[in-house]
Coordinates of C-alpha atoms in Angstrom, one line a residue:
M1 CA 67.5 19.3 -48.4
I2 CA 70.2 19.5 -45.7
T3 CA 71.5 16.2 -44.2
I4 CA 73.5 16.3 -41.0
A5 CA 75.2 13.2 -39.8
D6 CA 75.8 12.8 -36.1
S7 CA 78.3 10.2 -34.9
G8 CA 77.6 10.8 -31.2
T9 CA 75.0 9.1 -29.0
T10 CA 74.5 11.8 -26.4
W11 CA 73.7 15.5 -26.3
A12 CA 77.1 16.3 -24.9
N13 CA 78.7 15.7 -28.3
Y14 CA 77.2 19.0 -29.6
D15 CA 77.1 17.7 -33.2
G16 CA 74.4 18.9 -35.5
I17 CA 73.2 22.5 -36.2
R18 CA 74.1 24.9 -33.4
I19 CA 72.4 28.3 -33.1
Y20 CA 73.9 30.4 -30.3
N21 CA 73.9 33.8 -28.8
T22 CA 77.0 35.5 -27.4
D23 CA 74.8 37.0 -24.7
T24 CA 75.0 34.7 -21.8
T25 CA 72.6 36.6 -19.4
T26 CA 69.4 35.0 -18.1
N27 CA 66.6 34.7 -20.8
A28 CA 69.1 35.1 -23.6
G29 CA 69.7 32.3 -26.1
G30 CA 69.7 31.1 -29.6
R31 CA 66.6 31.3 -31.8
L32 CA 65.2 29.6 -34.8
V33 CA 62.8 32.0 -36.4
F34 CA 60.3 31.5 -39.3
N35 CA 59.2 34.6 -41.2
L36 CA 56.8 35.5 -44.0
G37 CA 59.2 36.5 -46.8
D38 CA 61.9 38.9 -45.6
S39 CA 59.4 41.3 -44.1
G40 CA 59.8 40.1 -40.5
T41 CA 56.1 39.6 -40.1
A42 CA 54.0 36.6 -39.2
Q43 CA 56.8 35.2 -37.2
A44 CA 57.0 32.0 -35.3
G45 CA 60.0 30.4 -33.7
I46 CA 61.7 28.2 -31.2
A47 CA 64.2 29.6 -28.7
G48 CA 66.7 28.1 -26.3
V49 CA 66.4 30.2 -23.2
I50 CA 69.1 30.5 -20.6
V51 CA 67.6 30.0 -17.1
A52 CA 70.9 29.7 -15.1
S53 CA 74.5 29.1 -15.9
S54 CA 73.9 25.4 -16.4
D55 CA 70.1 25.3 -16.9
S56 CA 68.1 26.0 -20.1
A57 CA 64.5 25.9 -21.3
L58 CA 62.9 25.6 -24.7
A59 CA 60.4 28.3 -25.7
F60 CA 57.8 28.2 -28.5
I61 CA 56.9 31.6 -29.9
T62 CA 54.1 32.8 -32.3
E63 CA 52.9 36.2 -33.5
D64 CA 49.2 37.3 -33.1
S65 CA 48.2 40.7 -34.6
D66 CA 51.8 41.9 -34.8
T67 CA 52.4 40.9 -31.2
I68 CA 55.1 38.2 -30.7
T69 CA 54.6 36.2 -27.4
E70 CA 55.8 33.0 -26.0
K71 CA 53.0 30.3 -26.0
M72 CA 54.6 27.2 -24.6
R73 CA 57.8 26.4 -22.7
I74 CA 59.6 23.2 -21.7
T75 CA 61.5 24.0 -18.5
E76 CA 64.9 22.7 -17.5
T77 CA 63.1 20.1 -15.3
G78 CA 60.9 18.8 -18.2
N79 CA 57.7 20.5 -17.1
V80 CA 55.6 21.8 -20.0
G81 CA 53.8 25.1 -19.6
I82 CA 51.2 26.4 -22.1
G83 CA 50.4 30.0 -21.3
T84 CA 53.0 30.1 -18.5
T85 CA 56.7 30.3 -18.4
D86 CA 57.0 28.7 -14.9
P87 CA 54.9 25.5 -14.9
A88 CA 55.0 23.8 -11.5
D89 CA 53.8 20.4 -12.7
L90 CA 54.5 18.2 -15.6
L91 CA 51.9 19.9 -17.8
V92 CA 50.3 23.3 -16.9
V93 CA 47.8 25.0 -19.1
Q94 CA 47.1 28.6 -18.1
N95 CA 45.3 31.6 -19.6
S96 CA 43.4 34.6 -18.2
N97 CA 40.6 34.1 -20.8
K98 CA 40.4 30.4 -21.4
A99 CA 42.2 27.2 -20.7
N100 CA 40.4 24.6 -22.7
I101 CA 41.7 21.2 -23.8
S102 CA 39.7 19.6 -26.6
L103 CA 39.9 16.0 -27.8
A104 CA 38.3 15.5 -31.3
P105 CA 39.2 12.0 -32.5
S106 CA 37.8 10.7 -35.8
G107 CA 37.0 7.4 -34.3
N108 CA 34.3 6.4 -31.8
N109 CA 36.0 7.2 -28.5
A110 CA 37.6 10.3 -26.9
I111 CA 39.8 9.2 -23.9
I112 CA 41.8 11.0 -21.3
R113 CA 43.9 8.3 -19.7
M114 CA 45.4 8.7 -16.2
D115 CA 47.8 5.7 -15.9
Y116 CA 50.0 5.5 -12.8
I117 CA 53.2 3.4 -13.5
T118 CA 54.5 3.4 -9.9
G119 CA 52.7 4.3 -6.7
N120 CA 49.0 3.7 -6.0
D121 CA 46.9 6.8 -7.0
A122 CA 45.8 8.5 -10.2
I123 CA 44.4 12.0 -9.6
I124 CA 42.8 14.9 -11.5
M125 CA 43.1 17.9 -9.2
F126 CA 41.3 21.3 -9.3
R127 CA 43.1 24.3 -7.8
E128 CA 42.6 28.0 -7.4
N129 CA 45.8 30.1 -7.2
S130 CA 47.7 26.9 -6.4
I131 CA 45.2 26.0 -3.6
E132 CA 43.4 22.7 -4.0
K133 CA 39.6 22.9 -4.3
G134 CA 38.7 19.4 -5.3
R135 CA 39.9 16.2 -7.1
I136 CA 38.9 13.1 -8.9
A137 CA 41.1 10.3 -7.6
Y138 CA 41.5 6.6 -8.1
V139 CA 43.0 5.1 -4.9
G140 CA 44.8 1.9 -5.7
D141 CA 45.2 0.6 -2.1
T142 CA 41.4 0.5 -1.5
K143 CA 40.4 0.3 -5.2
E144 CA 38.2 3.4 -4.8
L145 CA 37.2 6.1 -7.3
R146 CA 36.6 9.2 -5.3
L147 CA 35.0 12.6 -6.2
I148 CA 36.3 14.9 -3.5
S149 CA 35.5 18.5 -2.7
S150 CA 38.1 19.9 -0.4
E151 CA 36.6 23.1 1.0
A152 CA 34.7 23.2 4.3
E153 CA 31.3 24.3 2.9
S154 CA 31.7 22.7 -0.5
I155 CA 28.9 21.1 -2.5
L156 CA 28.8 18.4 -5.2
T157 CA 26.2 18.5 -7.9
L158 CA 25.3 16.4 -11.0
H159 CA 23.6 18.0 -14.0
S160 CA 21.8 16.7 -17.1
N161 CA 20.3 18.8 -19.9
N162 CA 22.0 21.8 -18.4
T163 CA 19.9 21.3 -15.2
E164 CA 20.9 20.3 -11.7
R165 CA 19.6 16.8 -10.8
I166 CA 21.4 15.7 -7.7
R167 CA 23.1 17.7 -4.9
I168 CA 25.3 16.5 -2.0
N169 CA 25.7 19.4 0.5
A170 CA 28.5 19.9 3.0
A171 CA 26.6 17.9 5.7
G172 CA 26.4 14.9 3.4
N173 CA 22.7 15.2 2.7
V174 CA 21.6 14.1 -0.7
G175 CA 18.9 16.1 -2.6
I176 CA 17.2 15.0 -5.8
G177 CA 14.9 17.7 -7.2
T178 CA 16.0 20.1 -4.4
T179 CA 19.0 22.4 -3.8
S180 CA 18.6 22.4 0.0
P181 CA 18.2 18.8 1.3
G182 CA 17.3 18.7 5.0
A183 CA 17.6 15.0 5.5
L184 CA 20.1 12.3 4.6
L185 CA 18.0 11.7 1.4
E186 CA 15.4 14.1 0.2
I187 CA 13.5 13.7 -3.1
V188 CA 11.2 16.5 -4.3
D189 CA 8.7 16.8 -7.2
G190 CA 8.8 13.2 -8.5
D191 CA 7.8 9.6 -7.9
V192 CA 10.3 7.0 -6.7
N193 CA 9.9 3.5 -8.3
I194 CA 12.1 0.5 -7.4
T195 CA 11.5 -2.5 -9.6
N196 CA 13.1 -5.8 -10.3
G197 CA 14.5 -6.9 -13.7
T198 CA 11.1 -8.0 -15.0
G199 CA 9.3 -4.8 -14.2
D200 CA 7.5 -6.0 -11.1
W201 CA 7.0 -3.5 -8.4
G202 CA 9.6 -3.5 -5.6
M203 CA 8.7 -0.1 -4.0
I204 CA 6.9 3.0 -5.2
F205 CA 6.5 6.4 -3.6
D206 CA 3.8 8.6 -5.2
E207 CA 4.8 12.2 -5.1
A208 CA 1.3 13.5 -5.9
T209 CA -0.6 11.6 -3.2
G210 CA 2.2 10.8 -0.7
F211 CA 1.2 7.1 -0.7
V212 CA 3.6 4.2 -0.7
G213 CA 3.4 0.7 -2.3
M214 CA 5.8 -2.2 -1.5
G215 CA 5.7 -5.1 -3.9
Y216 CA 2.5 -3.6 -5.3
S217 CA 1.4 -0.6 -7.4
I218 CA -0.5 2.2 -5.6
N219 CA -4.2 2.0 -6.0
D220 CA -7.4 3.4 -4.3
N221 CA -5.3 5.8 -2.2
W222 CA -3.9 3.0 -0.1
A223 CA -0.3 2.4 1.0
Q224 CA 0.0 -1.2 -0.1
L225 CA 2.4 -4.0 0.8
N226 CA 2.5 -7.3 -1.2
G227 CA 4.1 -9.9 1.1
P228 CA 4.7 -10.5 4.8
L229 CA 5.7 -7.6 7.1
S230 CA 7.9 -8.0 10.1
I231 CA 8.6 -5.0 12.4
F232 CA 11.2 -5.2 15.1
A233 CA 12.1 -2.6 17.7
S234 CA 15.2 -2.3 19.8
G235 CA 15.8 -0.3 23.0
D236 CA 14.0 0.0 26.3
N237 CA 10.3 -0.7 27.0
G238 CA 9.4 2.8 25.8
S239 CA 10.3 1.9 22.2
S240 CA 7.5 1.6 19.6
A241 CA 7.6 -1.5 17.4
I242 CA 4.9 0.0 15.2
R243 CA 3.1 3.3 15.5
I244 CA 0.1 4.4 13.4
Q245 CA -0.9 8.0 13.9
T246 CA -3.4 10.2 12.0
N247 CA -2.2 13.5 10.6
D248 CA -5.0 15.6 12.0
A249 CA -4.7 17.8 15.1
T250 CA -7.0 15.7 17.2
G251 CA -5.6 12.3 16.4
E252 CA -9.2 10.9 16.8
H253 CA -8.9 7.7 14.7
S254 CA -6.1 5.5 13.6
G255 CA -6.2 1.8 12.6
I256 CA -4.9 -1.2 10.7
G257 CA -6.9 -2.6 7.8
F258 CA -6.8 -6.1 6.2
Y259 CA -7.5 -6.5 2.5
T260 CA -7.6 -9.5 0.2
A261 CA -6.8 -9.5 -3.6
S262 CA -9.5 -12.1 -4.1
L263 CA -12.1 -9.3 -3.8
P264 CA -10.9 -6.7 -6.4
G265 CA -12.6 -3.4 -6.5
Q266 CA -14.0 -3.6 -3.0
S267 CA -14.2 -0.2 -1.3
F268 CA -13.6 -1.5 2.3
P269 CA -11.1 -3.8 3.9
L270 CA -12.1 -7.1 5.4
G271 CA -11.1 -6.2 9.0
L272 CA -10.0 -3.3 11.0
V273 CA -8.6 -2.7 14.4
G274 CA -8.2 0.9 15.5
L275 CA -7.9 3.4 18.3
E276 CA -10.8 5.7 18.8
K277 CA -10.3 8.9 20.9
T278 CA -12.7 9.3 23.8
S279 CA -11.2 12.3 25.6
D280 CA -9.8 15.6 24.5
T281 CA -7.9 16.4 27.7
G282 CA -4.3 15.7 28.5
Q283 CA -3.0 12.5 27.0
H284 CA -6.1 11.3 25.0
S285 CA -7.8 8.2 26.4
G286 CA -9.1 5.9 23.8
D287 CA -11.0 2.6 23.1
L288 CA -9.5 -0.3 21.1
V289 CA -12.1 -1.1 18.5
F290 CA -12.4 -4.2 16.3
Y291 CA -14.3 -4.3 13.0
T292 CA -15.3 -6.8 10.3
R293 CA -16.9 -6.2 7.0
P294 CA -19.8 -8.5 6.2
G295 CA -20.0 -10.4 2.9
T296 CA -22.3 -8.0 1.3
T297 CA -20.5 -6.0 -1.5
N298 CA -19.5 -2.4 -0.7
V299 CA -20.9 -2.4 2.9
A300 CA -18.9 -0.5 5.4
P301 CA -17.1 -2.4 8.2
I302 CA -19.2 -3.1 11.3
E303 CA -17.9 -2.7 14.8
R304 CA -17.9 -6.1 16.5
M305 CA -16.0 -5.6 19.8
R306 CA -14.6 -2.8 21.9
I307 CA -12.1 -2.7 24.8
T308 CA -12.9 0.6 26.5
S309 CA -10.3 2.9 28.1
G310 CA -11.6 1.6 31.5
G311 CA -10.9 -2.0 30.5
D312 CA -14.4 -3.2 29.8
I313 CA -14.9 -5.6 26.9
C314 CA -18.2 -5.1 25.1
D315 CA -19.9 -4.8 21.7
P316 CA -21.9 -1.9 20.2
A317 CA -25.3 -3.8 20.4
T318 CA -24.8 -5.4 17.0
D319 CA -25.3 -9.0 18.2
A320 CA -25.5 -11.1 21.4
D321 CA -21.9 -12.2 21.7
L322 CA -20.8 -9.8 24.4
S323 CA -22.5 -7.3 26.8
D324 CA -23.3 -4.0 25.3
C325 CA -21.1 -1.0 26.0
A326 CA -24.0 0.8 27.7
S327 CA -27.1 -0.2 29.6
D328 CA -28.6 3.1 30.7
A329 CA -32.4 3.3 30.6
R330 CA -32.1 6.7 29.1
L331 CA -30.5 5.1 26.0
K332 CA -33.3 2.5 25.4
T333 CA -36.7 2.4 23.8
N334 CA -39.3 -0.3 22.8
I335 CA -38.6 -2.1 26.1
Q336 CA -40.4 -5.5 26.3
D337 CA -40.2 -8.5 28.6
Y338 CA -37.9 -11.3 27.4
Q339 CA -40.1 -14.3 26.4
Y340 CA -37.9 -17.4 26.8
G341 CA -37.3 -19.1 30.1
L342 CA -37.7 -22.4 32.0
N343 CA -39.6 -24.2 29.3
E344 CA -36.8 -23.6 26.8
I345 CA -34.1 -24.4 29.3
L346 CA -35.7 -27.8 29.9
Q347 CA -35.6 -28.5 26.2
L348 CA -32.0 -27.6 25.6
R349 CA -29.6 -30.6 25.5
P350 CA -26.0 -29.8 26.7
V351 CA -23.5 -32.2 25.1
N352 CA -19.8 -33.2 25.2
F353 CA -18.3 -33.7 21.7
N354 CA -15.1 -33.7 19.6
W355 CA -14.7 -32.0 16.2
N356 CA -14.9 -34.3 13.2
Q357 CA -12.6 -34.4 10.1
K358 CA -14.6 -31.8 8.2
A359 CA -14.0 -29.3 11.0
V360 CA -10.3 -30.2 11.0
S361 CA -9.8 -29.8 7.2
E362 CA -12.1 -26.8 6.7
L363 CA -11.7 -24.8 10.0
S364 CA -8.5 -26.2 11.4
Y365 CA -10.2 -27.2 14.7
N366 CA -8.4 -29.6 17.1
P367 CA -10.0 -33.0 17.0
N368 CA -8.4 -34.2 20.2
L369 CA -10.0 -31.5 22.4
T370 CA -13.2 -32.5 24.1
N371 CA -15.7 -29.6 24.1
T372 CA -19.0 -28.8 25.8
G373 CA -21.9 -27.0 24.2
L374 CA -25.2 -27.2 22.3
I375 CA -26.2 -28.3 18.8
A376 CA -27.2 -25.4 16.7
Q377 CA -29.9 -27.3 14.7
E378 CA -31.5 -28.5 18.0
V379 CA -31.4 -25.0 19.5
E380 CA -32.9 -23.6 16.3
Q381 CA -36.0 -25.6 16.9
I382 CA -36.4 -24.2 20.4
I383 CA -35.1 -20.6 20.2
P384 CA -34.6 -19.8 16.5
E385 CA -33.3 -16.3 17.3
W386 CA -30.2 -17.7 18.9
V387 CA -29.0 -19.4 15.7
E388 CA -27.5 -17.7 12.6
T389 CA -26.1 -19.2 9.3
K390 CA -22.6 -18.0 8.4
E391 CA -21.3 -17.2 4.9
D392 CA -19.9 -20.7 4.5
G393 CA -23.3 -22.2 5.2
Y394 CA -22.5 -23.6 8.7
K395 CA -24.8 -22.7 11.6
K396 CA -23.5 -21.1 14.8
I397 CA -24.9 -19.8 18.1
P398 CA -23.2 -16.4 18.7
G399 CA -21.5 -16.5 22.1
S400 CA -23.9 -18.5 24.2
G401 CA -27.0 -16.9 22.8
D402 CA -29.0 -15.1 25.5
L403 CA -28.5 -17.9 27.9
D404 CA -28.0 -15.6 30.9
L405 CA -31.3 -14.0 30.2
V406 CA -33.1 -17.3 29.8
L407 CA -31.6 -18.5 33.0
V408 CA -32.8 -15.3 34.8
N409 CA -36.4 -16.0 33.5
A410 CA -36.1 -19.7 34.4
V411 CA -35.0 -18.9 38.0
K412 CA -37.9 -16.4 38.2
E413 CA -40.3 -19.0 37.0
L414 CA -38.9 -21.6 39.4
N415 CA -39.2 -19.0 42.2
S416 CA -42.8 -18.4 41.2
K417 CA -43.5 -22.1 41.3
I418 CA -41.7 -22.5 44.7
S419 CA -43.7 -19.5 46.0
A420 CA -46.9 -21.1 44.7
L421 CA -46.0 -24.4 46.4
E422 CA -45.1 -22.6 49.6
Q423 CA -48.5 -20.9 49.4
Q424 CA -50.2 -24.3 48.8
N425 CA -48.2 -25.9 51.6
N426 CA -49.3 -23.1 54.0
E427 CA -52.9 -23.5 53.0
L428 CA -52.8 -27.2 53.5
K429 CA -51.3 -26.8 56.9
A430 CA -54.0 -24.4 57.8
E431 CA -56.7 -26.8 56.6
I432 CA -55.2 -29.7 58.6
S433 CA -55.0 -27.5 61.6
A434 CA -58.6 -26.5 61.2
L435 CA -59.7 -30.2 60.9
K436 CA -57.9 -31.1 64.1
E437 CA -59.6 -28.4 66.4
P438 CA -63.1 -30.0 66.6
S439 CA -61.8 -33.4 67.5
L440 CA -59.8 -31.9 70.4
E441 CA -62.9 -30.2 71.8
K442 CA -64.8 -33.5 71.9
N443 CA -61.9 -35.3 73.6
P444 CA -60.4 -33.1 76.3
R445 CA -58.0 -35.8 77.4
E446 CA -56.5 -35.7 73.9
K447 CA -56.1 -31.9 74.2
K448 CA -54.3 -32.3 77.5
K449 CA -51.9 -34.7 75.9

């Protein structure tokens, strides 16, 4: 053991062990060499290297396959270089074959800590030939952790299981499952599920079918929304608040359906409103069509009303509420005279009335509004075809029944009666005239008068 006492407190005292070289040229200096025996093989050492007249560096040297090379250097400025003799930064690791840094702690955590003492930023920078290509930075002023790619056409990717999962291209488009995203976010080959903390559906996009569910799972090939939907549009009058368009080339049908969860497993919605194409030329003209589905299970919706492209309001001859959309004789068969007329009109009792409390509670009718109309049960005794019973058990007269047709027949009957009376009146006049003629012949003075 060698013990060396040093009474000084600074390096300038030069106390201790001094190894020096009389050669004072650049790169000369004293060396501490470790050998295997006295053979001069398997050498390792530390050398003080003269950089300039008043600058020095410390080099660490090892031997590999009988070749002695410098492996690490601490420069005169304190920079440490591994694999380089001229480190430009505080620590530079450089090698033509590899430049790996491995942390293998025996505990639970492996940590690389970037801790800025002064200033605002902590940065891990990636360079190629001293030119920056990217960095990971924590910006203290804005409290941001940034992953930055510096080149103009650079790309950021995230991998798992040695496979690319997410890509951000130079335009800022994000791709999941694709290496060439063409939109701000593009997801390929996979469903997208957004749920809350309890596992309830928030939103789901089904990749296989292309259907969407919001607040609901996808079922029966419907895009489903569980909850109210508000759609707003900004801009000029040409803006679309909501647009529903079919994917086929003709655009023949499109519509909105209404579905209730109280009827699970039903194949058809409760109501539809849709646009039906009526022309193939130019900008397609179309009818606005309204449907309802009757209470019978698994029965297709029935068209109830139509607003034609020409502005007519009609129905498809399914009931008597509105006029039919066509009245051409070439479209009709089994034509018979309508049977009801004046007799039935005289039996009908028009009334004024207000809705009672049952109508208010069950149907939300206004009890303060005075209405005019007929009583369904009374009409049923006179013209039973006019009255139908709804699903809730209440009776109704669709529209006004066939009141216009009954009035036509009633007017015709009245006209016939009037014509008959006129005929009778004319006949009576003729008879009276005939009775007067003989009396005039017997009394000429009466005739002169």
